Short mmCIF file of C-alpha atoms in Angstrom, two decimals:
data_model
loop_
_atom_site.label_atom_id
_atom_site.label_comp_id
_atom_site.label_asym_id
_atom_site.label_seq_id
_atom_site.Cartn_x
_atom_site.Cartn_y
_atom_site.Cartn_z
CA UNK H 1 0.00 0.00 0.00
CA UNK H 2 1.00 3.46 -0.66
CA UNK H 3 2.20 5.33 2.44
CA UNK H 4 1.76 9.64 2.62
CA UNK H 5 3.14 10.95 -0.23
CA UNK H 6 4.52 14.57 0.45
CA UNK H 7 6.52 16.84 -2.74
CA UNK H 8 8.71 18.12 -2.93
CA UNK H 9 11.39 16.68 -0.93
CA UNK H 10 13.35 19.54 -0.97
CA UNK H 11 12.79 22.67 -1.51
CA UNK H 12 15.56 25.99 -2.02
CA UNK H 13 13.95 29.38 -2.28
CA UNK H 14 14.78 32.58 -1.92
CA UNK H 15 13.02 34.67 0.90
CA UNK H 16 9.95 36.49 -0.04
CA UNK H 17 8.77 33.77 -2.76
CA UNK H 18 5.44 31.65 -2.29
CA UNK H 19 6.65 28.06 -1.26
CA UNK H 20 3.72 25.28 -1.70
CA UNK H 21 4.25 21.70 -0.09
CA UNK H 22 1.85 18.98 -1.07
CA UNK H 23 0.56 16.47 0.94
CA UNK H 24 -1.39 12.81 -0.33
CA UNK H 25 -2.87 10.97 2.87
CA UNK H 26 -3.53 7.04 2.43
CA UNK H 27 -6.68 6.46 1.15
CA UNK H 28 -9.46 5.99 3.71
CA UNK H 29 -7.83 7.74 6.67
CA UNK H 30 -9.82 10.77 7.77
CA UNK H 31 -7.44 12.62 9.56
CA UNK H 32 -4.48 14.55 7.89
CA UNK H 33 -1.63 16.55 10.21
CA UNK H 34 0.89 18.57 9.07
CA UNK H 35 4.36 19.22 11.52
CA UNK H 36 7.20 20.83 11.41
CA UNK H 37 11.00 19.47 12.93
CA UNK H 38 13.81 21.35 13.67
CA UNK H 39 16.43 21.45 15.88
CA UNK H 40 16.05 24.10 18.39
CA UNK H 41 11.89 23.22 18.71
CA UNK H 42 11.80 20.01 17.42
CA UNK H 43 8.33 18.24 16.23
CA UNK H 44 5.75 20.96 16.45
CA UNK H 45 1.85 20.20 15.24
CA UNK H 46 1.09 23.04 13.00
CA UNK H 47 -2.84 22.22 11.57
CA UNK H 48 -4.46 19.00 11.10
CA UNK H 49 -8.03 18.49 9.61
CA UNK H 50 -10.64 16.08 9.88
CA UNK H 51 -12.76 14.88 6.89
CA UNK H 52 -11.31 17.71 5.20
CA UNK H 53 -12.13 20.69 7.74
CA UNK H 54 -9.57 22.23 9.80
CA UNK H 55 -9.79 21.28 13.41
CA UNK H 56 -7.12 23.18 15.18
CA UNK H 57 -4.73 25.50 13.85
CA UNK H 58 -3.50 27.00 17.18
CA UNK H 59 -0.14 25.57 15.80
CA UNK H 60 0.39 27.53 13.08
CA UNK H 61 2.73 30.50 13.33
CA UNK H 62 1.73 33.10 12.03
CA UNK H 63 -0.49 34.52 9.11
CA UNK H 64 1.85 34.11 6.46
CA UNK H 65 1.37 30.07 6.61
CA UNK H 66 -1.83 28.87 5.53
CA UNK H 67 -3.65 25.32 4.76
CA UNK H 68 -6.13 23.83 2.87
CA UNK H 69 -7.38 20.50 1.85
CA UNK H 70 -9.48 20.73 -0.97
CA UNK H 71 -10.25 16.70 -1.10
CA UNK H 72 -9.50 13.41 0.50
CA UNK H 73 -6.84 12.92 -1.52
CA UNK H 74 -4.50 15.71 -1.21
CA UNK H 75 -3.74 18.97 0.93
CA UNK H 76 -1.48 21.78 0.54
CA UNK H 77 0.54 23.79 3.23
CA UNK H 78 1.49 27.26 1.75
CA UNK H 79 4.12 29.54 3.21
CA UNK H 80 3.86 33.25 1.23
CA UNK H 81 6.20 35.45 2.07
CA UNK H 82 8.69 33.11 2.83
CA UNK H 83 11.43 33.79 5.67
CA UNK H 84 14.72 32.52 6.40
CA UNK H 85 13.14 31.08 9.31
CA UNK H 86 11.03 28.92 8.07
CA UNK H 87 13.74 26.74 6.73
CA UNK H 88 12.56 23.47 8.49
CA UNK H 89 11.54 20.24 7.66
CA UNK H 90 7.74 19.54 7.51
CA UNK H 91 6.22 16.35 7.55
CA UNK H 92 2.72 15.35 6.66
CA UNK H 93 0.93 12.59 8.18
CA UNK H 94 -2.49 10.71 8.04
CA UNK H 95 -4.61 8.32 10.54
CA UNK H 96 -7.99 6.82 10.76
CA UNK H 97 -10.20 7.98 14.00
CA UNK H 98 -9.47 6.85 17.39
CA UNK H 99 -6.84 7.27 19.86
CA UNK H 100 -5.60 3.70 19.41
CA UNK H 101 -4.97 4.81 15.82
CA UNK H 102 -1.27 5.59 14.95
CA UNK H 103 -0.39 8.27 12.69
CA UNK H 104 1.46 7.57 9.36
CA UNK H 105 3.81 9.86 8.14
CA UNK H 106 5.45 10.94 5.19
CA UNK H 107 9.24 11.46 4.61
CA UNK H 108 9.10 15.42 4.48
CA UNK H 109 9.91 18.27 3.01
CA UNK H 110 12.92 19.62 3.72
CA UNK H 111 12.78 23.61 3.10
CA UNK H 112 15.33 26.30 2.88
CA UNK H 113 14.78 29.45 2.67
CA UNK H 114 17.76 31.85 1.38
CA UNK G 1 -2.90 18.88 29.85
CA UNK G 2 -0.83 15.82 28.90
CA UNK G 3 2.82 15.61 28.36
CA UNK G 4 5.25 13.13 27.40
CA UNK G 5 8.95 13.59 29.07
CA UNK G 6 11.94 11.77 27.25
CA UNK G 7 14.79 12.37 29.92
CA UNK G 8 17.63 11.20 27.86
CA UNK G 9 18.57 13.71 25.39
CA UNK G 10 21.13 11.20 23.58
CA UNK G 11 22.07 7.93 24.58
CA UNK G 12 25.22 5.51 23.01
CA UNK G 13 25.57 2.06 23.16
CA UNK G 14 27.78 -0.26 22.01
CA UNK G 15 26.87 -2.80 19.11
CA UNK G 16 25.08 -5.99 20.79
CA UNK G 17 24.52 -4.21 23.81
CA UNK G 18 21.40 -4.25 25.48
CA UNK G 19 19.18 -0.94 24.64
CA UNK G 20 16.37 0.88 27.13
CA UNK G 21 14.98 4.28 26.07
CA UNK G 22 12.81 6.12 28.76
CA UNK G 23 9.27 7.61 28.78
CA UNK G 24 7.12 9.29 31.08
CA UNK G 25 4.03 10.46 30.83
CA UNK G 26 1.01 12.79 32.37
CA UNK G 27 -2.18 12.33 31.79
CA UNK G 28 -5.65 11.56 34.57
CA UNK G 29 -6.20 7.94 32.63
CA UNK G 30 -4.77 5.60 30.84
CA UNK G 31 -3.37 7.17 27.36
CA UNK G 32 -2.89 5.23 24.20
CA UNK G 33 1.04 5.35 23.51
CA UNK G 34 3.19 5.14 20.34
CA UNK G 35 7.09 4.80 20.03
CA UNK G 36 8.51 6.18 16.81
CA UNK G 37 11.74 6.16 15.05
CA UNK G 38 13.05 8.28 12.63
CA UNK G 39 16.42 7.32 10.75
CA UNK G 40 18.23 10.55 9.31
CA UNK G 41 16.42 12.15 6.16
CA UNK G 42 13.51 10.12 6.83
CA UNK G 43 9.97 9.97 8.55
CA UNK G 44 8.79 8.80 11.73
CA UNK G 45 8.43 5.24 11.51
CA UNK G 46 5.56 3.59 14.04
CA UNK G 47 7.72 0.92 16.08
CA UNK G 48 4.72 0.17 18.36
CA UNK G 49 1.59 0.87 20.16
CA UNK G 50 0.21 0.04 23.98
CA UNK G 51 -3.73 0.82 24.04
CA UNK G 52 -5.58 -2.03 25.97
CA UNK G 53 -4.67 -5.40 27.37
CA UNK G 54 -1.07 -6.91 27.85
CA UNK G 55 1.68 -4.52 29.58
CA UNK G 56 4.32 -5.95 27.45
CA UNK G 57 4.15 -4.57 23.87
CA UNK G 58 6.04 -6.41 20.92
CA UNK G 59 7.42 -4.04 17.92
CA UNK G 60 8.92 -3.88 14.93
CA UNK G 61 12.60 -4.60 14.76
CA UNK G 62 13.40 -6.60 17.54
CA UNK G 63 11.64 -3.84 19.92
CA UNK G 64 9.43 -4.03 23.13
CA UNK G 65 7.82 -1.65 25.52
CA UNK G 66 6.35 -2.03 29.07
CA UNK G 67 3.52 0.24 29.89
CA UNK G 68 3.48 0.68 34.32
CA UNK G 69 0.50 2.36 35.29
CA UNK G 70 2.11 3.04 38.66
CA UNK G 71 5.25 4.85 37.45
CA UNK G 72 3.52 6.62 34.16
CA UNK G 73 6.19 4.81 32.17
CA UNK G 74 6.15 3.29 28.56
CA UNK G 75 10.13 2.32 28.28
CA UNK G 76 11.40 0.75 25.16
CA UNK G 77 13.74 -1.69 25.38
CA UNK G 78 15.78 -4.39 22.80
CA UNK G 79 18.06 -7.10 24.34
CA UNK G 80 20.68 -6.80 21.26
CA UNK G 81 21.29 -3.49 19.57
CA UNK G 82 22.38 -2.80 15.72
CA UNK G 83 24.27 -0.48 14.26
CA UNK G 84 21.30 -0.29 12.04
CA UNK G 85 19.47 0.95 15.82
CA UNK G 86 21.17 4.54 15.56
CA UNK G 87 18.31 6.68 14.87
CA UNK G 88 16.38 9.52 17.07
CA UNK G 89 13.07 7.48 19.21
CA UNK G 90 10.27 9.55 19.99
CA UNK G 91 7.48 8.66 22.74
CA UNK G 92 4.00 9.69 21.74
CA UNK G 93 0.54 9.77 23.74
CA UNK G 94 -2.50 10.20 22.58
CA UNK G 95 -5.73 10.74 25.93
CA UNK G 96 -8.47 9.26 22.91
CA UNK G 97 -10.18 12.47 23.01
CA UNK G 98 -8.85 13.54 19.42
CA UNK G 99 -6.68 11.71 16.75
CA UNK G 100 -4.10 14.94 18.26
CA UNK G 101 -0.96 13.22 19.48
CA UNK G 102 1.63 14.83 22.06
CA UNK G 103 5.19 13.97 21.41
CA UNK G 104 8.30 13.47 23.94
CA UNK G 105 11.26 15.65 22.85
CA UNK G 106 12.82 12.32 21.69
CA UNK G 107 15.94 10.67 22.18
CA UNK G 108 19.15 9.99 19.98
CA UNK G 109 20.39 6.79 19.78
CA UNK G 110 23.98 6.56 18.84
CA UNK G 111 25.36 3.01 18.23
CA UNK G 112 29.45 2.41 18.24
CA UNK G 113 30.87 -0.92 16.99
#
């Protein structure tokens, strides 16, 4: 079975430019998170939806990051501007409900932003 | 709220060595818990789960975990480590009330031969 399939895996960019990452959950789970790692504040929650609605974006920094998920299939995390300190890696991952459920992620996105 | 403390920032062990990584958590009830692994460049990987039943857990990759209700624990532990082992762990809980999980700030393993 397919696992999460995030693009692209990397991604250089100067600051100020739009930066879209793409997320495709497995098919059938109903949940979809999206994280971001790095070093100093390691694995941080930044949105995650639920049959395609946004549950809780408390983790989201600021204004400048936005996400949607249009479908089941396939959600987008856009950064616009971009900043230097964005430069991160962010990970998409999927589950079906209930607690007992583990999340599956995806191998990431590594970003950096000039 | 919950929380999920991973006291061991970085731990090394030698090849063939016996391996335990700590976790402690906080939370009123019993939480479901999740160990991940994540090798450089890569995701997190699910090594287990502990949500009902029998303390003892049984992984992926040689791993187990022992959930104590009396000492908020879920350790994970593997008699023989490989070199293969070196990764970063990460403890996650998850109180049932949302899919949400909370993770532990994880710990790197770093395996000399």
């Amino acid at each position: 079975d397919a696992g999460v399939i995030q693009s692209p895996r990397h991604e250089v960019t100067e600051m100020g430019q739009e930066v879209t990452l793409r997320c495709k959950p497995i098919s059938g789970h109903d949940y979809l998170f999206w994280y971001r790692q790095t070093m100093m504040r390691g694995l941080e929650l930044l949105i995650y939806f639920n049959n395609n609605v946004p549950i809780d974006d408390s983790g989201m920094p600021e204004d400048r990051f936005s996400a949607k998920m249009p479908n089941a299939s396939f959600s987008t995390l856009k950064i616009q501007p971009s900043e230097p300190r964005d430069s991160a890696v962010y990970f998409c991952a999927s589950s079906t409900t209930g607690g007992s459920q583990p999340q599956h992620f995806g191998d990431g996105t590594r970003l950096s932003i000039l | 709220a919950q929380s999920v403390t991973q006291p061991d920032i970085h731990i090394t062990v030698s090849e063939g060595a016996s391996l335990e990584l700590r976790c402690n958590y906080s939370y009123g009830a019993t939480p479901y818990l999740f160990w991940y692994v994540q090798s450089p460049g890569q995701g997190l990987q699910l090594l287990l789960k502990y949500f009902s039943g029998d303390t003892l857990v049984q992984g992926i990759k040689g791993f187990e975990a022992e959930f104590k209700r009396s000492q908020s624990s879920f350790n994970l532990r593997k008699p023989s480590v490989h070199w293969s082992d070196a990764a970063e762990y990460f403890c996650a809980l998850n109180t049932g009330t949302a899919s949400k999980l909370t993770f532990g700030t994880g710990t790197r393993l770093q395996v000399t031969l």
